[in-house]
Short mmCIF file of C-alpha atoms in Angstrom, two decimals:
data_model
loop_
_atom_site.label_atom_id
_atom_site.label_comp_id
_atom_site.label_asym_id
_atom_site.label_seq_id
_atom_site.Cartn_x
_atom_site.Cartn_y
_atom_site.Cartn_z
CA MET A 242 -0.11 -0.13 -0.04
CA LYS A 243 1.07 3.58 -0.46
CA ILE A 244 0.13 5.12 2.89
CA TRP A 245 0.29 9.07 3.62
CA PHE A 246 0.54 10.52 7.25
CA ALA A 247 0.17 14.22 7.31
CA ALA A 248 -0.40 16.84 10.02
CA SER A 249 -0.27 20.90 9.99
CA ILE A 250 3.15 21.00 11.82
CA VAL A 251 6.35 22.22 10.99
CA ARG A 252 9.12 19.60 9.75
CA ASN A 253 11.25 19.98 12.77
CA SER A 254 8.46 19.83 15.49
CA ARG A 255 9.58 17.70 18.27
CA GLY A 256 6.36 17.26 19.67
CA GLY A 257 4.56 13.57 19.98
CA VAL A 258 2.59 14.09 16.83
CA ASN A 259 5.74 14.29 14.55
CA ARG A 260 7.68 11.46 16.70
CA SER A 261 4.60 8.82 16.29
CA MET A 262 3.84 9.66 12.75
CA ARG A 263 7.55 9.35 11.45
CA THR A 264 8.27 6.29 13.43
CA LEU A 265 4.92 4.55 12.38
CA ALA A 266 5.63 5.59 8.84
CA ARG A 267 9.17 4.15 8.99
CA ALA A 268 7.83 0.64 10.65
CA LEU A 269 5.36 0.60 7.72
CA HIS A 270 8.06 1.46 5.22
CA ASP A 271 10.18 -1.35 6.68
CA ALA A 272 7.01 -3.84 6.43
CA GLY A 273 7.28 -3.24 2.69
CA HIS A 274 4.75 -0.13 2.24
CA ILE A 275 5.47 2.88 0.45
CA THR A 276 5.07 5.85 3.08
CA LYS A 277 5.12 9.58 3.11
CA VAL A 278 5.07 12.05 5.90
CA ILE A 279 3.55 15.33 4.87
CA TYR A 280 4.26 18.66 6.81
CA ASN A 281 2.80 22.16 6.75
CA ASP A 282 5.67 24.00 5.32
CA GLY A 283 3.46 27.19 4.38
CA HIS A 284 4.32 30.52 5.93
CA GLY A 285 2.08 33.30 6.83
CA ILE A 286 -1.58 32.88 6.36
CA LEU A 287 -0.72 30.00 4.06
CA SER A 288 0.22 27.85 7.38
CA TRP A 289 -3.33 28.20 8.56
CA TYR A 290 -4.68 24.64 9.32
CA PRO A 291 -7.73 24.91 7.02
CA LEU A 292 -5.38 25.97 4.08
CA PHE A 293 -3.04 23.16 4.75
CA ALA A 294 -6.18 20.70 4.87
CA PHE A 295 -7.12 21.97 1.37
CA ARG A 296 -3.95 22.09 -0.18
CA LEU A 297 -3.47 18.16 1.00
CA PHE A 298 -6.64 17.43 -0.89
CA LEU A 299 -5.31 19.28 -3.96
CA MET A 300 -2.18 17.00 -3.72
CA ILE A 301 -4.02 14.01 -4.03
CA LEU A 302 -6.58 15.18 -6.95
CA PHE A 303 -3.69 15.94 -9.18
CA MET A 304 -1.86 12.71 -8.53
CA HIS A 305 -3.71 10.88 -11.24
CA ARG A 306 -1.30 7.84 -11.17
CA SER A 307 0.06 7.65 -7.76
CA ARG A 308 -2.73 8.73 -5.62
CA PRO A 309 -1.85 7.09 -2.01
CA ASP A 310 -4.29 3.87 -1.02
CA TRP A 311 -4.65 5.66 2.64
CA VAL A 312 -4.04 9.31 4.07
CA LEU A 313 -3.68 9.45 7.84
CA ALA A 314 -4.27 12.90 8.56
CA ARG A 315 -4.16 14.56 12.16
CA SER A 316 -7.64 15.70 13.50
CA THR A 317 -9.44 18.08 10.75
CA ASP A 318 -6.31 18.14 8.83
CA GLY A 319 -7.91 15.56 6.42
CA LEU A 320 -11.11 17.00 6.33
CA PHE A 321 -11.38 18.25 2.59
CA CYS A 322 -9.44 15.12 1.63
CA ALA A 323 -12.31 13.11 3.32
CA LEU A 324 -14.95 15.24 1.50
CA GLY A 325 -13.43 15.18 -1.93
CA THR A 326 -12.52 11.56 -2.10
CA ARG A 327 -16.35 10.76 -1.13
CA LEU A 328 -17.63 13.30 -3.54
CA LEU A 329 -15.45 12.29 -6.64
CA LYS A 330 -15.32 8.72 -5.74
CA LEU A 331 -11.72 8.24 -5.42
CA LYS A 332 -10.05 5.13 -4.25
CA THR A 333 -8.07 6.77 -1.82
CA LYS A 334 -9.33 6.28 1.84
CA VAL A 335 -8.80 8.87 4.54
CA ALA A 336 -8.43 8.24 8.39
CA ILE A 337 -8.19 10.69 11.27
CA TYR A 338 -4.89 10.06 13.32
CA ASN A 339 -5.85 11.91 16.34
CA HIS A 340 -4.54 10.73 19.68
CA GLY A 341 -6.48 13.62 21.88
CA TRP A 342 -10.13 14.30 20.79
CA GLU A 343 -10.43 17.99 21.27
CA GLU A 344 -14.32 17.68 22.66
CA PHE A 345 -13.09 15.20 25.03
CA VAL A 346 -10.43 17.40 26.32
CA TYR A 347 -13.20 20.36 26.80
CA ASP A 348 -15.41 17.97 28.73
CA LEU A 349 -12.50 17.59 31.25
CA GLU A 350 -12.21 21.27 31.11
CA LYS A 351 -15.42 21.76 32.55
CA ARG A 352 -14.60 19.80 35.80
CA LEU A 353 -11.63 21.72 36.73
CA PRO A 354 -11.51 25.36 38.16
CA GLY A 355 -11.05 27.94 35.77
CA PHE A 356 -7.60 29.30 37.22
CA LEU A 357 -5.99 25.88 36.48
CA LEU A 358 -6.57 26.25 32.78
CA ASN A 359 -3.84 27.33 30.78
CA PRO A 360 -4.51 27.22 27.88
CA ALA A 361 -8.13 26.57 28.02
CA THR A 362 -10.55 25.99 25.01
CA THR A 363 -11.48 29.18 23.20
CA TRP A 364 -14.68 30.09 21.30
CA LYS A 365 -13.00 29.61 18.04
CA ALA A 366 -12.72 25.95 18.66
CA HIS A 367 -16.57 26.19 19.61
CA ILE A 368 -17.21 27.95 16.35
CA LEU A 369 -14.67 26.42 13.84
CA ARG A 370 -12.92 23.40 15.27
CA PHE A 371 -15.56 21.23 16.83
CA PRO A 372 -18.05 21.27 13.95
CA MET A 373 -14.89 20.82 11.44
CA LEU A 374 -14.03 17.90 13.72
CA ARG A 375 -17.35 16.03 13.58
CA LEU A 376 -17.69 16.73 9.74
CA THR A 377 -14.22 14.99 9.47
CA LEU A 378 -15.29 12.15 11.63
CA LYS A 379 -18.59 11.66 9.42
CA TYR A 380 -16.58 11.17 6.05
CA VAL A 381 -13.60 9.49 6.74
CA SER A 382 -13.22 5.59 6.77
CA LEU A 383 -11.11 5.32 10.11
CA CYS A 384 -10.57 7.01 13.51
CA VAL A 385 -7.45 6.02 15.24
CA SER A 386 -7.21 6.77 18.96
CA GLY A 387 -4.56 6.37 21.42
CA THR A 388 -6.11 5.20 24.21
CA ILE A 389 -8.97 2.28 25.27
CA HIS A 390 -10.72 5.04 27.30
CA GLU A 391 -11.11 7.71 24.71
CA THR A 392 -11.74 5.06 22.06
CA ARG A 393 -14.77 4.16 24.40
CA TRP A 394 -15.68 7.57 25.06
CA LEU A 395 -15.91 8.14 21.37
CA ARG A 396 -17.99 4.90 20.54
CA GLU A 397 -20.45 6.25 23.03
CA LYS A 398 -20.61 9.66 21.87
CA TYR A 399 -20.65 8.72 18.14
CA SER A 400 -22.46 5.40 18.32
CA GLY A 401 -23.39 5.63 14.79
CA TYR A 402 -20.12 5.67 13.46
CA ALA A 403 -18.63 2.93 16.26
CA GLY A 404 -17.14 0.44 13.31
CA LYS A 405 -14.59 3.51 12.25
CA PHE A 406 -12.78 3.42 15.46
CA LEU A 407 -9.47 1.89 16.29
CA TYR A 408 -7.40 1.88 19.26
CA LEU A 409 -3.72 2.15 18.26
CA PRO A 410 -1.32 3.23 21.26
CA ASN A 411 2.08 5.16 20.63
CA GLY A 412 4.81 2.66 21.14
CA VAL A 413 8.76 2.63 21.83
CA ASN A 414 11.76 1.91 19.75
CA SER A 415 13.17 -1.59 20.52
CA THR A 416 16.23 -1.28 22.89
CA LYS A 417 19.00 -3.20 24.65
CA LYS A 418 19.97 -0.10 26.66
CA GLU A 419 18.42 -1.27 30.28
CA TRP A 420 20.35 1.38 31.96
CA TRP A 421 19.08 1.22 35.66
CA SER A 422 18.36 -2.52 35.78
CA ARG A 423 22.05 -3.00 35.88
CA GLU A 424 23.33 0.15 38.28
CA LYS A 425 24.23 -0.34 41.87
CA GLU A 426 24.30 3.29 42.76
CA VAL A 427 21.12 5.05 41.83
CA PRO A 428 20.94 8.83 42.18
CA PRO A 429 18.04 10.79 43.54
CA TYR A 430 17.40 12.11 40.08
CA PHE A 431 13.89 12.62 38.67
CA LEU A 432 12.96 13.51 35.06
CA PHE A 433 9.86 15.51 34.08
CA VAL A 434 8.89 15.53 30.39
CA GLY A 435 5.92 17.99 29.19
CA GLY A 436 4.96 21.73 28.49
CA THR A 437 3.94 24.06 30.79
CA THR A 438 0.27 23.59 30.70
CA TRP A 439 -2.62 22.56 32.92
CA LYS A 440 -2.73 19.07 31.18
CA LYS A 441 1.02 18.48 32.14
CA ASN A 442 0.95 19.91 35.48
CA PRO A 443 4.34 20.42 36.07
CA SER A 444 4.00 22.45 39.18
CA TYR A 445 3.05 19.48 41.05
CA ALA A 446 6.22 18.11 40.00
CA VAL A 447 7.77 21.03 41.48
CA SER A 448 5.91 20.43 44.52
CA LEU A 449 7.09 17.07 45.26
CA LEU A 450 10.62 17.93 44.82
CA SER A 451 10.25 20.72 47.38
CA ARG A 452 9.12 17.99 50.04
CA ILE A 453 11.53 15.35 48.84
CA LEU A 454 14.48 17.78 49.36
CA ALA A 455 13.52 18.17 53.02
CA ARG A 456 15.07 14.72 53.58
CA GLU A 457 17.16 13.98 50.59
CA PRO A 458 19.34 17.16 49.86
CA ALA A 459 20.67 15.35 46.81
CA ALA A 460 17.35 15.30 44.84
CA ARG A 461 17.42 17.09 41.56
CA LEU A 462 14.61 17.88 39.11
CA PHE A 463 14.88 17.86 35.04
CA CYS A 464 12.22 19.31 33.41
CA ILE A 465 12.21 18.57 29.72
CA GLY A 466 9.94 21.12 27.74
CA CYS A 467 9.13 23.57 30.37
CA GLU A 468 10.24 26.99 30.78
CA PRO A 469 11.85 28.21 34.16
CA HIS A 470 8.77 29.97 34.85
CA ILE A 471 7.04 26.62 36.42
CA LEU A 472 8.39 27.79 39.64
CA CYS A 473 5.16 29.67 40.00
CA ASN A 474 4.46 29.72 43.70
CA ALA A 475 6.11 31.09 46.68
CA GLU A 476 6.50 27.74 48.24
CA CYS A 477 8.92 26.39 45.30
CA GLU A 478 10.88 29.54 44.85
CA ASN A 479 13.54 28.24 47.29
CA VAL A 480 14.18 25.00 45.61
CA GLY A 481 14.94 26.68 42.08
CA TYR A 482 18.90 25.54 42.70
CA ALA A 483 17.80 21.91 42.60
CA ILE A 484 15.83 22.30 39.06
CA THR A 485 17.12 21.99 35.53
CA CYS A 486 14.82 23.57 32.81
CA ILE A 487 15.26 22.49 29.12
CA PRO A 488 12.90 24.08 27.03
CA SER A 489 13.23 21.52 24.04
CA VAL A 490 15.73 18.57 23.03
CA PRO A 491 15.88 16.74 20.02
CA MET A 492 14.29 13.42 19.79
CA ASN A 493 17.69 11.42 19.30
CA GLU A 494 19.25 13.01 22.68
CA MET A 495 16.29 12.02 24.66
CA ALA A 496 18.08 8.85 25.56
CA LEU A 497 20.76 10.55 27.64
CA TRP A 498 18.25 12.08 29.84
CA TYR A 499 16.65 8.52 30.53
CA LYS A 500 20.19 7.44 31.28
CA LYS A 501 20.78 10.31 33.47
CA CYS A 502 17.39 10.19 35.58
CA PRO A 503 16.36 6.72 36.89
CA TRP A 504 12.98 8.14 38.38
CA TYR A 505 10.29 9.50 36.36
CA LEU A 506 7.36 11.81 37.11
CA LEU A 507 4.40 12.14 35.28
CA THR A 508 1.74 14.29 37.09
CA SER A 509 -0.26 15.24 34.02
CA ARG A 510 -3.97 15.50 34.38
CA TYR A 511 -4.56 14.81 30.83
CA GLU A 512 -2.53 12.67 28.10
CA GLY A 513 -3.64 12.44 24.57
CA GLY A 514 -2.78 8.74 24.06
CA HIS A 515 -0.29 6.97 25.95
CA SER A 516 2.98 9.25 27.11
CA LEU A 517 5.77 8.45 24.77
CA ALA A 518 8.47 9.72 27.49
CA LEU A 519 6.60 7.30 29.99
CA LEU A 520 7.06 4.23 27.69
CA GLU A 521 10.69 5.41 26.99
CA ALA A 522 11.37 5.79 30.46
CA LEU A 523 10.06 2.44 31.24
CA SER A 524 12.13 0.72 28.42
CA SER A 525 15.32 2.37 29.87
CA GLY A 526 14.55 0.73 33.49
CA ALA A 527 13.51 3.90 35.10
CA VAL A 528 10.90 3.65 37.91
CA ALA A 529 7.80 5.71 37.16
CA PHE A 530 5.58 7.74 39.48
CA VAL A 531 2.21 8.63 37.66
CA SER A 532 -1.18 10.34 38.13
CA PRO A 533 -3.93 7.96 38.16
CA ILE A 534 -5.83 9.52 35.00
CA PRO A 535 -6.96 6.69 32.55
CA SER A 536 -4.00 6.63 29.99
CA ASN A 537 -1.63 6.01 32.81
CA ARG A 538 -3.52 3.19 34.32
CA GLU A 539 -3.69 1.50 30.84
CA ILE A 540 0.29 1.06 30.97
CA ILE A 541 1.01 1.19 35.01
CA THR A 542 -0.18 -1.36 37.31
CA HIS A 543 0.62 -0.24 40.74
CA GLU A 544 3.72 -1.87 42.23
CA LYS A 545 4.09 -4.04 39.34
CA ASN A 546 5.80 -1.92 36.71
CA GLY A 547 5.52 1.48 38.35
CA TYR A 548 3.49 3.26 41.00
CA LEU A 549 0.54 5.42 40.98
CA ILE A 550 0.49 8.49 43.01
CA SER A 551 -2.63 10.72 43.88
CA CYS A 552 -1.29 14.02 42.39
CA VAL A 553 -3.44 15.82 45.12
CA ASN A 554 -1.92 15.30 48.42
CA ARG A 555 1.87 16.57 48.00
CA GLY A 556 3.08 15.32 51.40
CA GLU A 557 1.58 11.79 51.04
CA ASP A 558 3.11 11.52 47.46
CA ALA A 559 6.25 12.73 48.77
CA ASP A 560 6.44 10.48 51.63
CA PHE A 561 5.34 7.67 49.40
CA ILE A 562 8.16 8.22 46.99
CA LEU A 563 10.71 8.56 49.48
CA ARG A 564 9.57 5.10 51.08
CA THR A 565 9.84 3.62 47.64
CA MET A 566 13.26 4.76 46.59
CA HIS A 567 14.88 2.94 49.68
CA HIS A 568 13.16 -0.48 49.11
CA ARG A 569 15.81 -1.47 46.79
CA GLU A 570 14.73 -5.29 45.91
CA THR A 571 11.28 -4.45 45.25
CA VAL A 572 12.51 -1.38 43.02
CA GLN A 573 14.79 -3.74 41.13
CA GLN A 574 11.42 -6.11 40.37
CA VAL A 575 9.53 -2.96 39.21
CA ARG A 576 12.27 -2.10 36.79
CA SER A 577 12.28 -5.36 35.28
CA ARG A 578 8.67 -5.47 34.58
CA ALA A 579 8.90 -1.84 33.56
CA ILE A 580 11.14 -3.11 30.64
CA ALA A 581 8.76 -6.04 29.94
CA THR A 582 5.87 -3.58 29.57
CA ALA A 583 7.82 -1.44 27.18
CA ARG A 584 8.96 -4.20 25.06
CA ARG A 585 5.30 -5.05 24.63
CA ASN A 586 4.59 -1.66 23.14
CA ARG A 587 7.10 -1.74 20.44
CA TRP A 588 6.44 0.49 17.59
CA GLU A 589 6.86 -2.52 15.18
CA ARG A 590 3.79 -4.36 16.82
CA GLN A 591 1.68 -1.11 16.84
CA ALA A 592 2.55 -0.43 13.10
CA HIS A 593 1.43 -4.38 12.44
CA ARG A 594 -2.05 -3.71 14.10
CA LEU A 595 -2.34 -0.60 11.81
CA GLU A 596 -1.41 -2.42 8.63
CA ARG A 597 -3.92 -5.26 9.42
CA CYS A 598 -6.51 -2.71 9.98
CA LEU A 599 -5.66 -0.83 6.67
CA TRP A 600 -5.78 -3.75 4.86
CA THR A 601 -9.37 -4.84 6.20
CA LYS A 602 -10.85 -1.11 5.52
CA ARG A 603 -9.27 -0.87 2.13
#
């Protein structure tokens, strides 16, 4: 098959969308398919996502002899492809590749106090984004979602399209570098990966560090993807010396940080799909302390391959983390099972799952 992945993002984007698209495309290519990743290289008004979606359809329309069999487009980026291919009865089929459904996020926002929401869903989403998203879903042949919980939510909300939904989680590259399963000396270094948003909740990770430092002065927190202003309250201002913020890291350099930090913090209030960073941390043998949101529970079984923390009570969570860190034999068993979990989520396996579905729906 000829398969295109498309998203209205820049070519050098370091976010999860680019990483998952490129890795799936590479795995499908290795399986014998012809793959291509299409980015939004427009400038100014041409970079506006509806115009990118329209240009994507024009590319298909004028490629008479080499049209793709499938276009997997993020969110509404496939709207005009879905409408055009149906209207003109082209053989190309279109899928939404969307690991975070915007309407689902908005439902979650309504349950949270307003001061936490940064950024929050705007009126533009209600007027433009949501209607476009529903229209895209109506005309595509497949909708890929990244978590079981969100897939079930979509099937219930859009029961008329129940046969279109596919659960396809993120994966992790195969590796034999199980750093922390072999090391005897494990420093109290914690890693946090995510932006400074209400979804990722980095301020809670900082608050945990402030309590951990009281009993573990050597503790350090490394925040990838965060700006220094995560030190957003008076309680945490005095621990800045123990925090290192790295706004951006190239994809091929993330392994260095998993090697540096044997403990991983994921305090998110929401994850659009299974966290890539969590899976990569597990594959290195890091011990993860994660919030009990559904997407994390689909990966982490408490005290088996990681630990669930409340992300509500900072004192209790910090005490639990400190106690856990000193149970070396138990932690070593958790590390081994974490590595096994990551291996079950290899990108090759996820690509094979997608391949079977595309053949079936073709």
